[in-house]
């Protein structure tokens, strides 16, 4: 009986993976952001330039409350740019009402949006960032309009600024 208990104990000890010193994939992604984006600023510089909500969303990967963005129902023609660095991210003609409570687009401006994997809620999601400054924008889902790309870029309005087309 004692041998069996010792054997079970040893199997459990070998099977348990000590990970208190290991970096998570999320940590690795966060660290990688510092080197792969063209715009680099200190935390203090970002805090000074952004509103509290923009800082929370763009720099801390937060999410604004659903339905709270002034850009949600914007129907004007123009371009949506990164609120941190003014990089053009989405065009108004690709915006649609997804019913999600966040501005949604069926495609991005190629090359201006970067992607990572996010497990923050326990499931794999595609997280999107500004490709120039690394600011968190939102997530991409495969439940968008099937007649176009089938993708839904679900974006925090706080991460965006809208630049109207000339004459708007």
PDB file of C-alpha atoms in Angstrom:
ATOM      1  CA  UNK A   1       0.000   0.000   0.000  1.00  0.00           C
ATOM      2  CA  UNK A   2       2.795   2.440   0.890  1.00  0.00           C
ATOM      3  CA  UNK A   3       4.584   1.611  -2.381  1.00  0.00           C
ATOM      4  CA  UNK A   4       1.420   2.410  -4.317  1.00  0.00           C
ATOM      5  CA  UNK A   5       1.029   5.778  -2.539  1.00  0.00           C
ATOM      6  CA  UNK A   6       4.683   6.625  -3.176  1.00  0.00           C
ATOM      7  CA  UNK A   7       4.304   5.653  -6.839  1.00  0.00           C
ATOM      8  CA  UNK A   8       1.185   7.818  -7.232  1.00  0.00           C
ATOM      9  CA  UNK A   9       2.954  10.697  -5.493  1.00  0.00           C
ATOM     10  CA  UNK A  10       5.972  10.392  -7.813  1.00  0.00           C
ATOM     11  CA  UNK A  11       3.770  10.252 -10.915  1.00  0.00           C
ATOM     12  CA  UNK A  12       1.928  13.375  -9.766  1.00  0.00           C
ATOM     13  CA  UNK A  13       5.177  15.210  -9.029  1.00  0.00           C
ATOM     14  CA  UNK A  14       6.638  14.365 -12.431  1.00  0.00           C
ATOM     15  CA  UNK A  15       3.349  15.190 -14.164  1.00  0.00           C
ATOM     16  CA  UNK A  16       3.024  18.594 -12.501  1.00  0.00           C
ATOM     17  CA  UNK A  17       4.756  21.272 -14.473  1.00  0.00           C
ATOM     18  CA  UNK A  18       6.186  24.065 -12.360  1.00  0.00           C
ATOM     19  CA  UNK A  19       5.587  27.222 -14.362  1.00  0.00           C
ATOM     20  CA  UNK A  20       6.007  30.074 -11.940  1.00  0.00           C
ATOM     21  CA  UNK A  21       9.249  31.091 -13.653  1.00  0.00           C
ATOM     22  CA  UNK A  22       8.047  30.513 -17.197  1.00  0.00           C
ATOM     23  CA  UNK A  23       6.792  33.262 -19.455  1.00  0.00           C
ATOM     24  CA  UNK A  24       3.325  32.873 -20.898  1.00  0.00           C
ATOM     25  CA  UNK A  25       2.624  33.313 -24.593  1.00  0.00           C
ATOM     26  CA  UNK A  26       0.906  36.586 -23.690  1.00  0.00           C
ATOM     27  CA  UNK A  27       4.100  37.809 -21.964  1.00  0.00           C
ATOM     28  CA  UNK A  28       6.146  36.874 -25.002  1.00  0.00           C
ATOM     29  CA  UNK A  29       3.775  38.752 -27.311  1.00  0.00           C
ATOM     30  CA  UNK A  30       3.863  41.823 -25.063  1.00  0.00           C
ATOM     31  CA  UNK A  31       7.657  41.793 -24.947  1.00  0.00           C
ATOM     32  CA  UNK A  32       7.853  41.306 -28.707  1.00  0.00           C
ATOM     33  CA  UNK A  33       5.769  44.442 -29.298  1.00  0.00           C
ATOM     34  CA  UNK A  34       8.632  46.634 -28.152  1.00  0.00           C
ATOM     35  CA  UNK A  35      10.913  45.534 -30.968  1.00  0.00           C
ATOM     36  CA  UNK A  36       8.632  45.002 -33.936  1.00  0.00           C
ATOM     37  CA  UNK A  37       6.837  48.360 -34.177  1.00  0.00           C
ATOM     38  CA  UNK A  38       8.292  51.531 -35.710  1.00  0.00           C
ATOM     39  CA  UNK A  39       6.886  53.981 -33.139  1.00  0.00           C
ATOM     40  CA  UNK A  40       8.424  53.566 -29.672  1.00  0.00           C
ATOM     41  CA  UNK A  41       7.394  55.710 -26.730  1.00  0.00           C
ATOM     42  CA  UNK A  42       7.709  55.371 -22.993  1.00  0.00           C
ATOM     43  CA  UNK A  43       4.678  54.595 -20.884  1.00  0.00           C
ATOM     44  CA  UNK A  44       4.813  58.163 -19.565  1.00  0.00           C
ATOM     45  CA  UNK A  45       4.770  59.571 -23.108  1.00  0.00           C
ATOM     46  CA  UNK A  46       1.749  57.443 -24.064  1.00  0.00           C
ATOM     47  CA  UNK A  47      -0.090  58.496 -20.871  1.00  0.00           C
ATOM     48  CA  UNK A  48       0.564  62.155 -21.665  1.00  0.00           C
ATOM     49  CA  UNK A  49      -0.633  61.917 -25.290  1.00  0.00           C
ATOM     50  CA  UNK A  50      -3.705  59.694 -24.889  1.00  0.00           C
ATOM     51  CA  UNK A  51      -6.924  60.053 -22.930  1.00  0.00           C
ATOM     52  CA  UNK A  52      -7.413  57.610 -20.054  1.00  0.00           C
ATOM     53  CA  UNK A  53      -9.723  55.442 -22.171  1.00  0.00           C
ATOM     54  CA  UNK A  54      -7.408  55.516 -25.196  1.00  0.00           C
ATOM     55  CA  UNK A  55      -4.470  54.549 -22.992  1.00  0.00           C
ATOM     56  CA  UNK A  56      -6.456  51.691 -21.421  1.00  0.00           C
ATOM     57  CA  UNK A  57      -7.516  50.321 -24.811  1.00  0.00           C
ATOM     58  CA  UNK A  58      -4.418  50.997 -26.924  1.00  0.00           C
ATOM     59  CA  UNK A  59      -1.611  50.370 -24.427  1.00  0.00           C
ATOM     60  CA  UNK A  60      -3.209  47.951 -21.923  1.00  0.00           C
ATOM     61  CA  UNK A  61      -5.327  45.940 -24.406  1.00  0.00           C
ATOM     62  CA  UNK A  62      -8.519  46.975 -22.663  1.00  0.00           C
ATOM     63  CA  UNK A  63     -12.033  46.971 -24.083  1.00  0.00           C
ATOM     64  CA  UNK A  64     -14.405  49.913 -24.027  1.00  0.00           C
ATOM     65  CA  UNK A  65     -18.031  49.265 -23.022  1.00  0.00           C
ATOM     66  CA  UNK A  66     -20.225  48.055 -25.868  1.00  0.00           C
ATOM     67  CA  UNK A  67     -22.239  50.832 -27.486  1.00  0.00           C
ATOM     68  CA  UNK A  68     -20.154  53.609 -25.947  1.00  0.00           C
ATOM     69  CA  UNK A  69     -18.155  54.774 -28.982  1.00  0.00           C
ATOM     70  CA  UNK A  70     -19.216  57.885 -30.884  1.00  0.00           C
ATOM     71  CA  UNK A  71     -17.848  56.152 -33.989  1.00  0.00           C
ATOM     72  CA  UNK A  72     -20.233  53.206 -33.716  1.00  0.00           C
ATOM     73  CA  UNK A  73     -22.997  54.865 -35.763  1.00  0.00           C
ATOM     74  CA  UNK A  74     -20.782  57.109 -37.893  1.00  0.00           C
ATOM     75  CA  UNK A  75     -21.972  56.860 -41.522  1.00  0.00           C
ATOM     76  CA  UNK A  76     -19.707  59.526 -43.033  1.00  0.00           C
ATOM     77  CA  UNK A  77     -17.199  58.749 -45.768  1.00  0.00           C
ATOM     78  CA  UNK A  78     -13.557  58.834 -44.773  1.00  0.00           C
ATOM     79  CA  UNK A  79     -10.840  56.831 -43.128  1.00  0.00           C
ATOM     80  CA  UNK A  80     -10.359  55.527 -39.583  1.00  0.00           C
ATOM     81  CA  UNK A  81      -6.845  56.042 -38.245  1.00  0.00           C
ATOM     82  CA  UNK A  82      -4.982  54.877 -35.141  1.00  0.00           C
ATOM     83  CA  UNK A  83      -5.723  57.270 -32.275  1.00  0.00           C
ATOM     84  CA  UNK A  84      -2.108  56.946 -31.114  1.00  0.00           C
ATOM     85  CA  UNK A  85      -0.092  57.430 -34.316  1.00  0.00           C
ATOM     86  CA  UNK A  86      -2.575  58.395 -37.096  1.00  0.00           C
ATOM     87  CA  UNK A  87      -1.844  55.347 -39.271  1.00  0.00           C
ATOM     88  CA  UNK A  88      -4.734  54.655 -41.662  1.00  0.00           C
ATOM     89  CA  UNK A  89      -6.376  51.393 -40.570  1.00  0.00           C
ATOM     90  CA  UNK A  90      -9.900  51.074 -42.027  1.00  0.00           C
ATOM     91  CA  UNK A  91     -11.950  52.724 -44.769  1.00  0.00           C
ATOM     92  CA  UNK A  92     -15.537  53.841 -44.207  1.00  0.00           C
ATOM     93  CA  UNK A  93     -16.780  51.779 -47.176  1.00  0.00           C
ATOM     94  CA  UNK A  94     -15.701  48.633 -45.300  1.00  0.00           C
ATOM     95  CA  UNK A  95     -17.590  49.532 -42.112  1.00  0.00           C
ATOM     96  CA  UNK A  96     -20.867  47.763 -41.361  1.00  0.00           C
ATOM     97  CA  UNK A  97     -23.324  47.340 -38.494  1.00  0.00           C
ATOM     98  CA  UNK A  98     -22.485  43.988 -36.911  1.00  0.00           C
ATOM     99  CA  UNK A  99     -24.823  44.490 -33.967  1.00  0.00           C
ATOM    100  CA  UNK A 100     -21.910  43.808 -31.610  1.00  0.00           C
ATOM    101  CA  UNK A 101     -21.783  47.281 -30.039  1.00  0.00           C
ATOM    102  CA  UNK A 102     -18.335  48.099 -31.469  1.00  0.00           C
ATOM    103  CA  UNK A 103     -17.342  49.603 -34.816  1.00  0.00           C
ATOM    104  CA  UNK A 104     -16.929  46.704 -37.240  1.00  0.00           C
ATOM    105  CA  UNK A 105     -15.182  46.415 -40.586  1.00  0.00           C
ATOM    106  CA  UNK A 106     -14.999  43.539 -43.055  1.00  0.00           C
ATOM    107  CA  UNK A 107     -11.387  44.323 -44.019  1.00  0.00           C
ATOM    108  CA  UNK A 108      -8.390  46.361 -42.948  1.00  0.00           C
ATOM    109  CA  UNK A 109      -6.013  48.527 -44.954  1.00  0.00           C
ATOM    110  CA  UNK A 110      -3.415  45.921 -45.897  1.00  0.00           C
ATOM    111  CA  UNK A 111      -0.078  46.235 -44.145  1.00  0.00           C
ATOM    112  CA  UNK A 112      -1.313  48.661 -41.485  1.00  0.00           C
ATOM    113  CA  UNK A 113      -2.801  46.125 -39.073  1.00  0.00           C
ATOM    114  CA  UNK A 114      -0.770  43.435 -37.287  1.00  0.00           C
ATOM    115  CA  UNK A 115      -2.118  40.288 -35.660  1.00  0.00           C
ATOM    116  CA  UNK A 116      -1.318  38.187 -32.576  1.00  0.00           C
ATOM    117  CA  UNK A 117      -2.968  35.338 -30.719  1.00  0.00           C
ATOM    118  CA  UNK A 118      -4.812  36.193 -27.507  1.00  0.00           C
ATOM    119  CA  UNK A 119      -5.903  33.679 -24.821  1.00  0.00           C
ATOM    120  CA  UNK A 120      -7.009  36.264 -22.219  1.00  0.00           C
ATOM    121  CA  UNK A 121     -10.533  34.856 -21.878  1.00  0.00           C
ATOM    122  CA  UNK A 122      -9.426  31.224 -22.066  1.00  0.00           C
ATOM    123  CA  UNK A 123     -10.029  30.681 -25.779  1.00  0.00           C
ATOM    124  CA  UNK A 124      -7.887  31.443 -28.798  1.00  0.00           C
ATOM    125  CA  UNK A 125      -8.732  34.771 -30.452  1.00  0.00           C
ATOM    126  CA  UNK A 126      -7.029  36.834 -33.128  1.00  0.00           C
ATOM    127  CA  UNK A 127      -6.034  40.155 -31.625  1.00  0.00           C
ATOM    128  CA  UNK A 128      -5.252  43.075 -33.901  1.00  0.00           C
ATOM    129  CA  UNK A 129      -2.838  45.955 -33.405  1.00  0.00           C
ATOM    130  CA  UNK A 130      -1.723  49.018 -35.280  1.00  0.00           C
ATOM    131  CA  UNK A 131       1.257  47.789 -37.322  1.00  0.00           C
ATOM    132  CA  UNK A 132       3.116  51.060 -36.721  1.00  0.00           C
ATOM    133  CA  UNK A 133       2.803  51.695 -32.959  1.00  0.00           C
ATOM    134  CA  UNK A 134       1.477  48.364 -31.668  1.00  0.00           C
ATOM    135  CA  UNK A 135      -1.667  49.894 -30.190  1.00  0.00           C
ATOM    136  CA  UNK A 136      -4.371  47.328 -29.385  1.00  0.00           C
ATOM    137  CA  UNK A 137      -7.371  47.758 -31.678  1.00  0.00           C
ATOM    138  CA  UNK A 138      -9.647  44.810 -30.974  1.00  0.00           C
ATOM    139  CA  UNK A 139     -10.191  41.305 -32.357  1.00  0.00           C
ATOM    140  CA  UNK A 140     -11.009  39.619 -35.657  1.00  0.00           C
ATOM    141  CA  UNK A 141     -13.753  37.009 -35.955  1.00  0.00           C
ATOM    142  CA  UNK A 142     -14.928  34.796 -38.811  1.00  0.00           C
ATOM    143  CA  UNK A 143     -18.594  35.788 -38.493  1.00  0.00           C
ATOM    144  CA  UNK A 144     -18.559  38.798 -40.805  1.00  0.00           C
ATOM    145  CA  UNK A 145     -20.478  39.353 -44.034  1.00  0.00           C
ATOM    146  CA  UNK A 146     -20.189  36.235 -46.177  1.00  0.00           C
ATOM    147  CA  UNK A 147     -20.749  38.223 -49.368  1.00  0.00           C
ATOM    148  CA  UNK A 148     -17.433  40.048 -48.797  1.00  0.00           C
ATOM    149  CA  UNK A 149     -14.616  38.672 -46.645  1.00  0.00           C
ATOM    150  CA  UNK A 150     -16.532  36.761 -43.964  1.00  0.00           C
ATOM    151  CA  UNK A 151     -14.425  38.566 -41.365  1.00  0.00           C
ATOM    152  CA  UNK A 152     -15.462  40.977 -38.625  1.00  0.00           C
ATOM    153  CA  UNK A 153     -12.808  43.351 -37.355  1.00  0.00           C
ATOM    154  CA  UNK A 154     -14.400  44.262 -34.026  1.00  0.00           C
ATOM    155  CA  UNK A 155     -12.584  47.458 -33.065  1.00  0.00           C
ATOM    156  CA  UNK A 156     -12.657  49.660 -30.000  1.00  0.00           C
ATOM    157  CA  UNK A 157     -13.763  53.139 -31.061  1.00  0.00           C
ATOM    158  CA  UNK A 158     -11.339  54.600 -28.503  1.00  0.00           C
ATOM    159  CA  UNK A 159      -8.481  53.156 -30.583  1.00  0.00           C
ATOM    160  CA  UNK A 160      -9.617  55.113 -33.633  1.00  0.00           C
ATOM    161  CA  UNK A 161      -9.955  58.650 -34.929  1.00  0.00           C
ATOM    162  CA  UNK A 162     -12.127  59.395 -37.935  1.00  0.00           C
ATOM    163  CA  UNK A 163     -10.813  61.578 -40.745  1.00  0.00           C
ATOM    164  CA  UNK A 164     -13.698  62.632 -43.037  1.00  0.00           C
ATOM    165  CA  UNK A 165     -13.227  62.571 -46.801  1.00  0.00           C
ATOM    166  CA  UNK A 166     -12.832  65.983 -48.439  1.00  0.00           C
ATOM    167  CA  UNK A 167     -16.193  67.660 -48.842  1.00  0.00           C
ATOM    168  CA  UNK A 168     -17.820  65.768 -45.927  1.00  0.00           C
TER     169      UNK A 168
END
